[in-house]
Amino acid sequence: MNTQTVGRIDVLLGASWGDEGKGKYTDLLAEYYDVIARFQGGPNAGHTIYFTMPDGTVVKVTLHQASSGILAGKLSVSGDGMVLDMVKFREEVNYIMGYRPDACNFIKIARDAGIILPIHILLDIVSEVSSGSKSIGSTKCGIGPAYEDQTGRRGPKFHQLLQPDAREKFSKLQQRYVYIVQEAIDCCQDPKVRKEWETKLGELDADLEQCLDSARQLAAMVEMVDCGSYIRSLLDNGSRVLAEGAQGMLLDRVYGKSRYVTSSITSPPGVPLGLGVSFRELREVSGVFKAYCTRVGNGPFPTEFHRDLELNGFYKKVEHPIAHLIQLVGREFGSTTGRPRRCGWLDLPLLKEMAYLGGFTRLLMTMIDVFNGFDEIEVCVGYEEMAPDIFGRLGEAKPIFQKIPWGCHVTPDMKTWTDLPKQVQNYINMIEEYVGVPIEMVSTGPERDQVAITRSRTAKALASGSNGSLAGAHEVPGDGSLLGLAASETPLPRVS
Ligand code: IMP
């Protein structure tokens, strides 16, 4: 084993509250990697990919627990740091096989990946519903309670579900929490909800049986791997590994500093922990962000569209009509829950903070085409009385907006920097200047090859030393990966 090597794993993750379009970029970049590994989260993620079938038809595919490289036939590792729902994963494998019949050859599940038990899902539901207006808006997939059991060293891990004592052991673990659900049932005012929870409580053992069955089926269909040593052996054999984030940096359990986050480490420090490798293995970090911001679930969102409506001297926050337009044009509905996403303008102070905390070496933009038809857009360039600890005080932040004249159209045939309208170029320059990280690709539509590569301009600017607007930009090593190669203005080759 090579203990000296530094920096062999690239990372791609969301720079804000998730749903930035990571799935598309992972799928696109999969061509330049052999392995795409998930290191955190679970079925709460929903990565949407527009996949071209062999007959040329384009279909929308949403992945939750397998990595987004699977359709391109890349090894998909679901790592140690994830919490997996066995029943849903078993269904997902079947679903993927509908598009790629040989998918099982490529899917690897860490033997030490955490598991979501039926009681975890019930606890998540009960906790959300009982919290009323204080709920965090979780996906109700059981993520938080499952991670609590991992932190509490109670398991379960994937391989433990395959042991002969699994039913007895995890039935006992489920029983440990029954009183919490019972208490919630006793306090619940809604007879319909009470009945629902009672039924679910009564089905816990049967649901556990289904979970164990699915685990056995999965273990028979796909390979169970010792994640750390597996990834390391792949790296030592020259395989190129991309770590794919789920959710986004602002939902990181630790950096997020509030209860309105997910329960995993969504930022780059989660990669070595979730894949069982050294932190020194991290190399390039790509932060994916939208031309605007969205958030599902509850919690502070400084640039969210709303306006103050005065009514007899009282002010009420009312959602802005632009939110509905963006929801509609940008298809801003959660891929896991179907909930409409909250929308707002791009928040540059937050993006800059994420770029620092995440060590971003490049930015990848999405959804710029959603502004087609807008006369003007806005962007947050600071906060009034900017708090030194942005994260800790997001709820108090009062954004300062700058208006930007727009009136241009972005179309999928735009493939290079020079193809992009002047207004878009100015917007990109402004973001880069503020954040200090180069924007290397701009997605111009939902499909895989609808992307403009702006990296070449960055490379040229850096080469000529005229990187005034790219302060802090890093040169990318010429490692043969897409972004190392992209000094030319060539559009991306198609994988399929
Ligand atoms: P949980 O991860 O289901 O526990 O939910 C915690 C918070 O993270 C909630 O606000 C969710 O809406 C949010 N969240 C979880 N997964 C995603 C995702 O994939 N995209 C965006 N938000 C997410």
Short mmCIF file of C-alpha atoms and ligand atoms in Angstrom, two decimals:
data_model
loop_
_atom_site.label_atom_id
_atom_site.label_comp_id
_atom_site.label_asym_id
_atom_site.label_seq_id
_atom_site.Cartn_x
_atom_site.Cartn_y
_atom_site.Cartn_z
CA MET A 1 0.00 0.00 0.00
CA ASN A 2 1.29 3.43 -0.92
CA THR A 3 1.18 5.70 2.13
CA GLN A 4 3.05 8.61 0.54
CA THR A 5 0.78 9.53 -2.34
CA VAL A 6 -0.93 12.87 -2.03
CA GLY A 7 -4.08 13.96 -3.82
CA ARG A 8 -5.62 11.25 -6.01
CA ILE A 9 -9.33 11.82 -5.37
CA ASP A 10 -11.33 14.65 -6.94
CA VAL A 11 -14.49 15.85 -5.22
CA LEU A 12 -17.68 17.27 -6.68
CA LEU A 13 -20.30 18.69 -4.36
CA GLY A 14 -23.09 21.20 -3.97
CA ALA A 15 -22.06 24.70 -2.93
CA SER A 16 -25.34 25.63 -1.27
CA TRP A 17 -28.46 23.87 0.08
CA GLY A 18 -28.45 20.96 -2.37
CA ASP A 19 -30.24 20.42 -5.69
CA GLU A 20 -27.60 22.42 -7.58
CA GLY A 21 -27.47 19.97 -10.48
CA LYS A 22 -24.60 17.81 -9.24
CA GLY A 23 -26.03 14.69 -10.89
CA LYS A 24 -25.66 16.17 -14.36
CA TYR A 25 -22.03 17.20 -13.84
CA THR A 26 -21.11 13.89 -12.21
CA ASP A 27 -22.67 12.01 -15.10
CA LEU A 28 -20.88 14.28 -17.57
CA LEU A 29 -17.49 14.03 -15.86
CA ALA A 30 -17.85 10.28 -15.29
CA GLU A 31 -16.12 9.78 -18.63
CA TYR A 32 -12.90 11.00 -17.04
CA TYR A 33 -13.11 8.75 -14.00
CA ASP A 34 -13.24 5.00 -13.35
CA VAL A 35 -14.99 5.16 -10.00
CA ILE A 36 -17.67 7.50 -8.61
CA ALA A 37 -18.09 7.14 -4.87
CA ARG A 38 -20.79 8.46 -2.54
CA PHE A 39 -19.39 9.28 0.89
CA GLN A 40 -22.38 10.57 2.90
CA GLY A 41 -26.14 10.87 2.98
CA GLY A 42 -28.56 8.26 1.72
CA PRO A 43 -31.98 8.14 0.07
CA ASN A 44 -32.56 11.80 1.02
CA ALA A 45 -30.48 12.64 -2.07
CA GLY A 46 -32.10 12.79 -5.50
CA HIS A 47 -29.65 13.19 -8.37
CA THR A 48 -31.36 13.81 -11.69
CA ILE A 49 -29.74 12.77 -14.93
CA TYR A 50 -31.02 13.09 -18.50
CA PHE A 51 -29.85 9.84 -20.05
CA THR A 52 -29.64 9.08 -23.76
CA MET A 53 -30.90 5.55 -24.47
CA PRO A 54 -29.23 3.49 -27.21
CA ASP A 55 -32.12 4.41 -29.56
CA GLY A 56 -31.44 8.13 -29.03
CA THR A 57 -34.41 8.92 -26.77
CA VAL A 58 -33.59 11.02 -23.75
CA VAL A 59 -35.05 9.88 -20.43
CA LYS A 60 -35.01 11.50 -16.99
CA VAL A 61 -33.47 9.19 -14.38
CA THR A 62 -33.29 10.00 -10.67
CA LEU A 63 -30.73 8.25 -8.49
CA HIS A 64 -30.78 8.23 -4.71
CA GLN A 65 -28.26 5.80 -3.25
CA ALA A 66 -26.11 4.69 -6.19
CA SER A 67 -23.66 7.19 -7.63
CA SER A 68 -24.45 9.27 -10.70
CA GLY A 69 -21.75 7.57 -12.79
CA ILE A 70 -23.62 4.28 -12.91
CA LEU A 71 -25.45 4.97 -16.18
CA ALA A 72 -22.11 5.69 -17.83
CA GLY A 73 -20.95 2.24 -16.64
CA LYS A 74 -18.56 3.52 -13.99
CA LEU A 75 -17.96 1.75 -10.68
CA SER A 76 -20.46 3.13 -8.18
CA VAL A 77 -19.35 2.84 -4.56
CA SER A 78 -21.81 3.60 -1.74
CA GLY A 79 -19.33 4.27 1.04
CA ASP A 80 -18.94 3.77 4.79
CA GLY A 81 -20.21 7.28 5.57
CA MET A 82 -23.64 6.71 4.04
CA VAL A 83 -26.84 5.49 5.67
CA LEU A 84 -28.70 3.17 3.31
CA ASP A 85 -32.31 2.13 3.02
CA MET A 86 -32.08 -1.50 1.90
CA VAL A 87 -35.64 -1.75 0.54
CA LYS A 88 -35.27 1.42 -1.52
CA PHE A 89 -31.77 0.47 -2.67
CA ARG A 90 -33.03 -2.91 -3.85
CA GLU A 91 -35.76 -1.10 -5.84
CA GLU A 92 -33.23 1.42 -7.17
CA VAL A 93 -31.00 -1.36 -8.50
CA ASN A 94 -33.98 -2.81 -10.40
CA TYR A 95 -34.85 0.66 -11.69
CA ILE A 96 -31.27 1.27 -12.90
CA MET A 97 -31.23 -2.15 -14.58
CA GLY A 98 -34.16 -0.94 -16.70
CA TYR A 99 -31.70 1.50 -18.31
CA ARG A 100 -28.49 -0.46 -17.88
CA PRO A 101 -29.10 -4.22 -17.55
CA ASP A 102 -25.48 -4.88 -16.49
CA ALA A 103 -25.62 -2.31 -13.64
CA CYS A 104 -25.06 -4.92 -10.90
CA ASN A 105 -21.50 -5.44 -12.14
CA PHE A 106 -20.70 -1.85 -11.31
CA ILE A 107 -22.47 -1.29 -7.99
CA LYS A 108 -20.40 -1.80 -4.83
CA ILE A 109 -21.75 -1.30 -1.30
CA ALA A 110 -19.48 -0.73 1.70
CA ARG A 111 -19.79 -3.52 4.25
CA ASP A 112 -19.66 -0.84 6.96
CA ALA A 113 -22.21 1.53 5.41
CA GLY A 114 -24.82 2.54 7.98
CA ILE A 115 -28.37 1.25 7.69
CA ILE A 116 -31.75 2.93 8.04
CA LEU A 117 -34.09 0.68 10.00
CA PRO A 118 -37.90 0.98 9.80
CA ILE A 119 -37.92 2.56 13.27
CA HIS A 120 -35.57 5.31 12.05
CA ILE A 121 -38.09 6.29 9.38
CA LEU A 122 -40.93 6.26 11.89
CA LEU A 123 -38.92 8.35 14.39
CA ASP A 124 -38.11 10.88 11.64
CA ILE A 125 -41.78 11.18 10.67
CA VAL A 126 -43.01 11.41 14.25
CA SER A 127 -40.36 13.98 15.19
CA GLU A 128 -41.13 16.16 12.15
CA VAL A 129 -44.90 16.08 12.60
CA SER A 130 -44.77 16.56 16.39
CA SER A 131 -42.43 19.57 16.02
CA GLY A 132 -45.14 21.49 14.12
CA SER A 133 -43.87 24.90 13.04
CA LYS A 134 -40.44 24.08 14.51
CA SER A 135 -39.92 21.11 12.17
CA ILE A 136 -36.76 21.19 10.08
CA GLY A 137 -38.48 19.94 6.94
CA SER A 138 -36.56 16.65 6.73
CA THR A 139 -37.12 14.27 3.82
CA LYS A 140 -38.62 11.79 6.34
CA CYS A 141 -36.27 9.08 5.07
CA GLY A 142 -34.95 8.30 8.56
CA ILE A 143 -31.58 9.97 7.96
CA GLY A 144 -31.17 11.76 11.31
CA PRO A 145 -32.20 8.83 13.57
CA ALA A 146 -30.05 6.41 11.54
CA TYR A 147 -26.96 8.60 11.98
CA GLU A 148 -27.79 8.93 15.69
CA ASP A 149 -27.46 5.16 16.03
CA GLN A 150 -24.16 5.23 14.13
CA THR A 151 -22.85 7.95 16.46
CA GLY A 152 -24.15 5.95 19.41
CA ARG A 153 -22.10 2.95 18.19
CA ARG A 154 -25.17 0.75 17.99
CA GLY A 155 -24.94 0.14 14.25
CA PRO A 156 -26.41 -1.32 12.18
CA LYS A 157 -23.89 -1.72 9.40
CA PHE A 158 -24.65 -3.42 6.09
CA HIS A 159 -22.69 -6.60 6.86
CA GLN A 160 -24.43 -6.96 10.24
CA LEU A 161 -27.78 -7.38 8.47
CA LEU A 162 -26.42 -10.53 6.86
CA GLN A 163 -25.55 -12.21 10.17
CA PRO A 164 -27.80 -14.97 11.60
CA ASP A 165 -28.53 -12.90 14.72
CA ALA A 166 -29.60 -9.81 12.74
CA ARG A 167 -33.36 -10.14 13.29
CA GLU A 168 -33.07 -10.55 17.05
CA LYS A 169 -30.40 -7.88 17.44
CA PHE A 170 -32.11 -5.18 15.40
CA SER A 171 -35.59 -5.99 16.60
CA LYS A 172 -34.21 -5.20 20.07
CA LEU A 173 -32.68 -1.98 18.78
CA GLN A 174 -36.05 -0.99 17.29
CA GLN A 175 -37.81 -1.71 20.59
CA ARG A 176 -35.47 0.73 22.32
CA TYR A 177 -37.33 3.60 20.62
CA VAL A 178 -40.92 2.39 20.72
CA TYR A 179 -41.70 4.46 23.81
CA ILE A 180 -40.82 7.67 21.93
CA VAL A 181 -43.33 6.86 19.19
CA GLN A 182 -45.88 5.78 21.80
CA GLU A 183 -45.51 9.08 23.62
CA ALA A 184 -45.99 10.98 20.35
CA ILE A 185 -49.11 8.91 19.62
CA ASP A 186 -50.50 9.71 23.07
CA CYS A 187 -49.95 13.46 22.49
CA CYS A 188 -51.22 13.53 18.92
CA GLN A 189 -54.53 15.35 18.45
CA ASP A 190 -55.23 14.08 14.95
CA PRO A 191 -56.98 10.66 15.07
CA LYS A 192 -56.03 9.87 11.47
CA VAL A 193 -52.32 10.49 12.11
CA ARG A 194 -52.53 8.62 15.42
CA LYS A 195 -53.98 5.60 13.63
CA GLU A 196 -51.30 5.79 10.93
CA TRP A 197 -48.49 5.77 13.50
CA GLU A 198 -50.08 2.96 15.50
CA THR A 199 -50.29 0.86 12.33
CA LYS A 200 -46.66 1.57 11.47
CA LEU A 201 -45.62 0.68 15.02
CA GLY A 202 -47.45 -2.63 14.69
CA GLU A 203 -45.65 -3.35 11.42
CA LEU A 204 -42.12 -2.74 12.70
CA ASP A 205 -41.09 -6.40 12.85
CA ALA A 206 -42.54 -7.17 9.43
CA ASP A 207 -40.79 -4.11 7.99
CA LEU A 208 -37.52 -5.21 9.60
CA GLU A 209 -37.96 -8.60 7.92
CA GLN A 210 -38.39 -6.86 4.57
CA CYS A 211 -35.27 -4.77 5.25
CA LEU A 212 -33.24 -7.93 6.03
CA ASP A 213 -34.63 -9.68 2.93
CA SER A 214 -33.65 -6.74 0.74
CA ALA A 215 -30.17 -6.68 2.30
CA ARG A 216 -29.69 -10.39 1.49
CA GLN A 217 -30.93 -9.85 -2.06
CA LEU A 218 -28.62 -6.87 -2.55
CA ALA A 219 -25.65 -8.82 -1.18
CA ALA A 220 -26.39 -11.55 -3.73
CA MET A 221 -26.70 -9.10 -6.63
CA VAL A 222 -23.89 -6.62 -6.07
CA GLU A 223 -20.46 -6.79 -4.45
CA MET A 224 -20.02 -5.88 -0.79
CA VAL A 225 -16.62 -4.23 -0.33
CA ASP A 226 -14.36 -3.14 2.48
CA CYS A 227 -14.61 0.49 1.40
CA GLY A 228 -11.25 1.93 2.48
CA SER A 229 -9.04 -0.87 1.25
CA TYR A 230 -11.12 -1.23 -1.91
CA ILE A 231 -10.75 2.44 -2.85
CA ARG A 232 -7.07 2.42 -1.97
CA SER A 233 -6.37 -0.64 -4.12
CA LEU A 234 -8.20 1.01 -7.02
CA LEU A 235 -6.13 4.16 -6.57
CA ASP A 236 -2.90 2.19 -6.35
CA ASN A 237 -3.83 0.48 -9.61
CA GLY A 238 -4.22 3.84 -11.30
CA SER A 239 -8.01 4.17 -11.20
CA ARG A 240 -9.36 7.71 -11.21
CA VAL A 241 -11.81 8.32 -8.39
CA LEU A 242 -14.42 11.05 -8.06
CA ALA A 243 -16.19 11.55 -4.72
CA GLU A 244 -19.78 12.68 -5.32
CA GLY A 245 -21.43 14.79 -2.65
CA ALA A 246 -25.11 14.75 -1.79
CA GLN A 247 -27.18 17.65 -0.35
CA GLY A 248 -24.88 20.71 -0.18
CA MET A 249 -22.21 22.49 1.85
CA LEU A 250 -24.77 24.70 3.62
CA LEU A 251 -26.51 21.58 4.95
CA ASP A 252 -23.31 20.23 6.57
CA ARG A 253 -24.10 18.97 10.06
CA VAL A 254 -21.07 20.68 11.63
CA TYR A 255 -20.27 23.67 9.40
CA GLY A 256 -24.03 24.33 9.13
CA LYS A 257 -24.19 25.39 12.82
CA SER A 258 -27.95 25.12 13.09
CA ARG A 259 -30.62 22.46 13.44
CA TYR A 260 -31.80 23.09 9.88
CA VAL A 261 -29.18 20.85 8.34
CA THR A 262 -28.84 17.23 7.37
CA SER A 263 -27.09 14.73 9.66
CA SER A 264 -23.94 14.02 7.67
CA ILE A 265 -20.70 15.83 6.79
CA THR A 266 -21.55 17.10 3.33
CA SER A 267 -18.31 19.07 2.93
CA PRO A 268 -14.91 17.76 1.73
CA PRO A 269 -13.79 16.62 5.22
CA GLY A 270 -16.58 14.04 4.91
CA VAL A 271 -14.85 12.43 1.93
CA PRO A 272 -11.92 10.71 3.67
CA LEU A 273 -14.13 9.80 6.63
CA GLY A 274 -16.86 8.40 4.42
CA LEU A 275 -14.58 6.49 2.09
CA GLY A 276 -11.98 5.24 4.56
CA VAL A 277 -9.00 7.03 3.04
CA SER A 278 -6.54 9.66 4.20
CA PHE A 279 -7.51 13.33 3.95
CA ARG A 280 -4.31 13.77 1.94
CA GLU A 281 -5.98 11.95 -0.93
CA LEU A 282 -8.14 14.97 -1.77
CA ARG A 283 -7.18 16.87 -4.91
CA GLU A 284 -9.53 19.04 -6.97
CA VAL A 285 -12.77 20.19 -5.38
CA SER A 286 -15.58 21.31 -7.71
CA GLY A 287 -18.40 23.33 -6.18
CA VAL A 288 -21.63 23.18 -8.17
CA PHE A 289 -23.93 26.17 -7.83
CA LYS A 290 -27.04 27.55 -9.48
CA ALA A 291 -27.27 30.99 -11.08
CA TYR A 292 -29.78 31.64 -8.25
CA CYS A 293 -30.39 29.87 -4.92
CA THR A 294 -32.95 27.30 -3.80
CA ARG A 295 -33.63 25.54 -0.55
CA VAL A 296 -36.08 22.80 0.36
CA GLY A 297 -37.00 22.26 3.96
CA ASN A 298 -36.99 24.93 6.61
CA GLY A 299 -34.30 27.24 7.96
CA PRO A 300 -32.85 30.65 7.17
CA PHE A 301 -32.46 31.71 3.53
CA PRO A 302 -31.31 35.36 3.40
CA THR A 303 -31.95 36.04 -0.31
CA GLU A 304 -35.29 34.21 -0.55
CA PHE A 305 -37.77 36.03 -2.78
CA HIS A 306 -40.40 37.80 -0.77
CA ARG A 307 -41.65 41.29 -0.32
CA ASP A 308 -43.09 43.16 2.64
CA LEU A 309 -46.82 43.74 2.35
CA GLU A 310 -48.19 46.48 4.53
CA LEU A 311 -51.63 45.87 5.95
CA ASN A 312 -53.02 48.46 8.40
CA GLY A 313 -49.54 49.29 9.62
CA PHE A 314 -48.46 45.65 9.98
CA TYR A 315 -45.88 44.09 7.68
CA LYS A 316 -46.23 40.58 6.36
CA LYS A 317 -43.72 38.63 4.29
CA VAL A 318 -45.29 37.56 1.02
CA GLU A 319 -43.64 35.38 -1.57
CA HIS A 320 -42.51 37.18 -4.71
CA PRO A 321 -44.05 36.16 -8.07
CA ILE A 322 -40.52 35.54 -9.45
CA ALA A 323 -40.29 32.56 -7.09
CA HIS A 324 -43.17 30.88 -8.95
CA LEU A 325 -41.65 31.67 -12.32
CA ILE A 326 -38.31 30.16 -11.33
CA GLN A 327 -40.03 27.15 -9.75
CA LEU A 328 -41.85 26.56 -13.00
CA VAL A 329 -39.11 27.24 -15.54
CA GLY A 330 -36.37 25.67 -13.45
CA ARG A 331 -38.54 22.65 -12.50
CA GLU A 332 -37.76 23.50 -8.88
CA PHE A 333 -39.54 20.64 -7.16
CA GLY A 334 -37.65 18.22 -4.89
CA SER A 335 -36.62 15.02 -6.69
CA THR A 336 -37.01 12.98 -3.50
CA THR A 337 -40.07 14.60 -1.93
CA GLY A 338 -41.68 16.53 -4.83
CA ARG A 339 -41.88 19.62 -2.57
CA PRO A 340 -41.65 23.01 -4.31
CA ARG A 341 -38.24 24.49 -3.57
CA ARG A 342 -37.90 27.92 -2.00
CA CYS A 343 -36.12 30.29 -4.40
CA GLY A 344 -33.97 33.43 -4.13
CA TRP A 345 -31.18 35.36 -5.81
CA LEU A 346 -27.59 34.15 -5.77
CA ASP A 347 -25.87 34.89 -2.45
CA LEU A 348 -22.23 35.76 -3.13
CA PRO A 349 -21.06 36.11 0.51
CA LEU A 350 -22.33 32.60 1.21
CA LEU A 351 -20.80 31.19 -1.97
CA LYS A 352 -17.47 32.75 -1.03
CA GLU A 353 -17.67 31.27 2.46
CA MET A 354 -18.46 27.83 1.01
CA ALA A 355 -15.58 28.14 -1.43
CA TYR A 356 -13.23 28.79 1.50
CA LEU A 357 -14.60 26.08 3.81
CA GLY A 358 -14.85 23.58 0.98
CA GLY A 359 -11.46 24.43 -0.51
CA PHE A 360 -13.09 24.77 -3.94
CA THR A 361 -10.60 24.82 -6.78
CA ARG A 362 -13.28 25.34 -9.44
CA LEU A 363 -16.92 26.29 -9.73
CA LEU A 364 -19.47 24.71 -12.07
CA MET A 365 -22.61 26.74 -12.72
CA THR A 366 -26.10 25.49 -13.58
CA MET A 367 -29.52 26.89 -14.52
CA ILE A 368 -28.40 30.13 -16.14
CA ASP A 369 -30.96 29.45 -18.91
CA VAL A 370 -33.76 29.90 -16.36
CA PHE A 371 -33.13 33.68 -16.59
CA ASN A 372 -34.07 33.67 -20.29
CA GLY A 373 -36.69 36.37 -20.77
CA PHE A 374 -35.74 38.28 -17.60
CA ASP A 375 -35.03 41.99 -18.17
CA GLU A 376 -33.07 42.23 -14.98
CA ILE A 377 -31.68 39.94 -12.30
CA GLU A 378 -30.28 40.64 -8.86
CA VAL A 379 -27.40 39.25 -6.85
CA CYS A 380 -26.56 39.56 -3.16
CA VAL A 381 -23.19 41.29 -2.78
CA GLY A 382 -23.10 41.64 1.00
CA TYR A 383 -25.16 41.93 4.15
CA GLU A 384 -26.01 45.00 6.16
CA GLU A 385 -23.83 44.90 9.27
CA MET A 386 -22.18 41.74 8.01
CA ALA A 387 -21.83 39.28 10.86
CA PRO A 388 -18.32 37.84 11.17
CA ASP A 389 -19.81 34.38 11.60
CA ILE A 390 -22.15 34.17 8.63
CA PHE A 391 -23.28 30.64 9.33
CA GLY A 392 -24.09 31.20 12.96
CA ARG A 393 -26.32 34.22 12.19
CA LEU A 394 -27.90 33.49 8.83
CA GLY A 395 -31.35 34.15 10.24
CA GLU A 396 -30.42 37.77 11.01
CA ALA A 397 -28.68 38.52 7.70
CA LYS A 398 -30.09 41.43 5.71
CA PRO A 399 -28.83 41.10 2.16
CA ILE A 400 -27.68 43.96 -0.04
CA PHE A 401 -28.65 43.36 -3.67
CA GLN A 402 -27.12 44.64 -6.87
CA LYS A 403 -29.30 44.81 -9.98
CA ILE A 404 -27.91 43.45 -13.24
CA PRO A 405 -29.52 44.25 -16.62
CA TRP A 406 -30.24 40.97 -18.42
CA GLY A 407 -32.43 40.71 -21.53
CA CYS A 408 -30.40 37.90 -23.11
CA HIS A 409 -31.00 34.25 -24.00
CA VAL A 410 -28.80 31.26 -23.29
CA THR A 411 -29.28 28.32 -25.64
CA PRO A 412 -27.92 24.75 -25.54
CA ASP A 413 -25.84 25.27 -28.68
CA MET A 414 -23.58 27.70 -26.78
CA LYS A 415 -20.48 25.64 -26.07
CA THR A 416 -17.71 28.11 -25.37
CA TRP A 417 -17.00 31.34 -23.54
CA THR A 418 -17.30 33.40 -26.71
CA ASP A 419 -20.72 31.86 -27.50
CA LEU A 420 -22.17 33.19 -24.25
CA PRO A 421 -23.99 36.56 -24.25
CA LYS A 422 -22.07 39.53 -22.87
CA GLN A 423 -24.44 39.76 -19.87
CA VAL A 424 -23.64 36.17 -18.89
CA GLN A 425 -19.92 36.77 -19.32
CA ASN A 426 -20.17 39.82 -17.05
CA TYR A 427 -22.14 37.82 -14.46
CA ILE A 428 -19.49 35.08 -14.51
CA ASN A 429 -16.66 37.60 -14.21
CA MET A 430 -18.40 39.27 -11.30
CA ILE A 431 -18.91 35.99 -9.42
CA GLU A 432 -15.32 34.89 -10.01
CA GLU A 433 -13.98 38.22 -8.86
CA TYR A 434 -16.07 38.10 -5.67
CA VAL A 435 -15.47 34.45 -4.81
CA GLY A 436 -11.91 34.11 -6.14
CA VAL A 437 -12.48 30.74 -7.79
CA PRO A 438 -12.79 30.19 -11.57
CA ILE A 439 -16.07 29.10 -13.11
CA GLU A 440 -15.03 26.37 -15.52
CA MET A 441 -18.33 25.14 -16.92
CA VAL A 442 -21.78 26.64 -17.35
CA SER A 443 -24.76 24.37 -17.88
CA THR A 444 -27.11 25.73 -20.55
CA GLY A 445 -29.90 23.12 -20.37
CA PRO A 446 -30.82 19.91 -18.58
CA GLU A 447 -29.24 17.39 -20.96
CA ARG A 448 -25.76 15.99 -20.60
CA ASP A 449 -24.08 17.83 -23.47
CA GLN A 450 -25.88 21.14 -22.90
CA VAL A 451 -22.92 22.85 -21.32
CA ALA A 452 -20.48 25.64 -22.20
CA ILE A 453 -16.87 25.12 -21.20
CA THR A 454 -15.49 28.36 -19.86
CA ARG A 455 -12.37 26.71 -18.48
CA SER A 456 -10.33 27.54 -21.60
CA ARG A 457 -10.70 31.24 -20.92
CA THR A 458 -9.61 30.69 -17.35
CA ALA A 459 -6.59 28.70 -18.51
CA LYS A 460 -5.65 31.39 -21.02
CA ALA A 461 -6.07 34.16 -18.47
CA LEU A 462 -3.89 32.27 -16.02
CA ALA A 463 -1.29 31.43 -18.67
CA SER A 464 -1.01 35.06 -19.74
CA GLY A 465 -0.86 36.20 -16.13
CA SER A 466 -3.89 38.44 -16.68
CA ASN A 467 -5.95 36.86 -13.98
CA GLY A 468 -7.03 40.05 -12.31
CA SER A 469 -10.60 38.79 -12.04
CA LEU A 470 -9.52 35.33 -10.92
CA ALA A 471 -7.67 36.13 -7.74
CA GLY A 472 -7.02 32.93 -5.85
CA ALA A 473 -7.66 30.71 -8.87
CA HIS A 474 -5.67 27.50 -8.94
CA GLU A 475 -3.95 26.01 -11.92
CA VAL A 476 -5.30 22.55 -12.63
CA PRO A 477 -2.75 19.77 -12.96
CA GLY A 478 -2.62 18.25 -16.43
CA ASP A 479 -3.78 14.88 -15.19
CA GLY A 480 -5.85 13.92 -18.22
CA SER A 481 -9.13 14.68 -16.46
CA LEU A 482 -11.57 16.87 -18.34
CA LEU A 483 -10.61 20.06 -16.63
CA GLY A 484 -6.93 19.37 -17.11
CA LEU A 485 -7.51 18.80 -20.82
CA ALA A 486 -9.88 21.60 -21.50
CA ALA A 487 -7.39 24.20 -22.65
CA SER A 488 -9.07 23.83 -26.05
CA GLU A 489 -12.55 25.15 -26.77
CA THR A 490 -13.78 21.65 -27.61
CA PRO A 491 -17.28 20.81 -26.37
CA LEU A 492 -17.54 17.74 -24.19
CA PRO A 493 -17.54 14.43 -25.99
CA ARG A 494 -20.62 12.31 -25.35
CA VAL A 495 -20.22 9.22 -23.26
CA SER A 496 -22.93 7.04 -24.74
P1 IMP B 1 -32.81 15.02 6.10
O1 IMP B 1 -31.50 14.96 5.37
O2 IMP B 1 -33.89 14.22 5.45
O3 IMP B 1 -32.65 14.72 7.57
O4 IMP B 1 -33.32 16.54 6.03
C1 IMP B 1 -32.60 17.60 6.67
C2 IMP B 1 -32.61 18.87 5.83
O5 IMP B 1 -31.85 18.66 4.64
C3 IMP B 1 -34.01 19.25 5.33
O6 IMP B 1 -34.10 20.66 5.28
C4 IMP B 1 -34.07 18.68 3.93
O7 IMP B 1 -34.99 19.35 3.12
C5 IMP B 1 -32.64 18.89 3.48
N1 IMP B 1 -32.20 17.93 2.46
C6 IMP B 1 -31.96 16.62 2.62
N2 IMP B 1 -31.58 16.06 1.46
C7 IMP B 1 -31.58 17.02 0.54
C8 IMP B 1 -31.24 17.06 -0.85
O8 IMP B 1 -30.84 16.08 -1.48
N3 IMP B 1 -31.38 18.26 -1.46
C9 IMP B 1 -31.77 19.38 -0.79
N4 IMP B 1 -32.06 19.39 0.50
C10 IMP B 1 -31.97 18.23 1.17
#
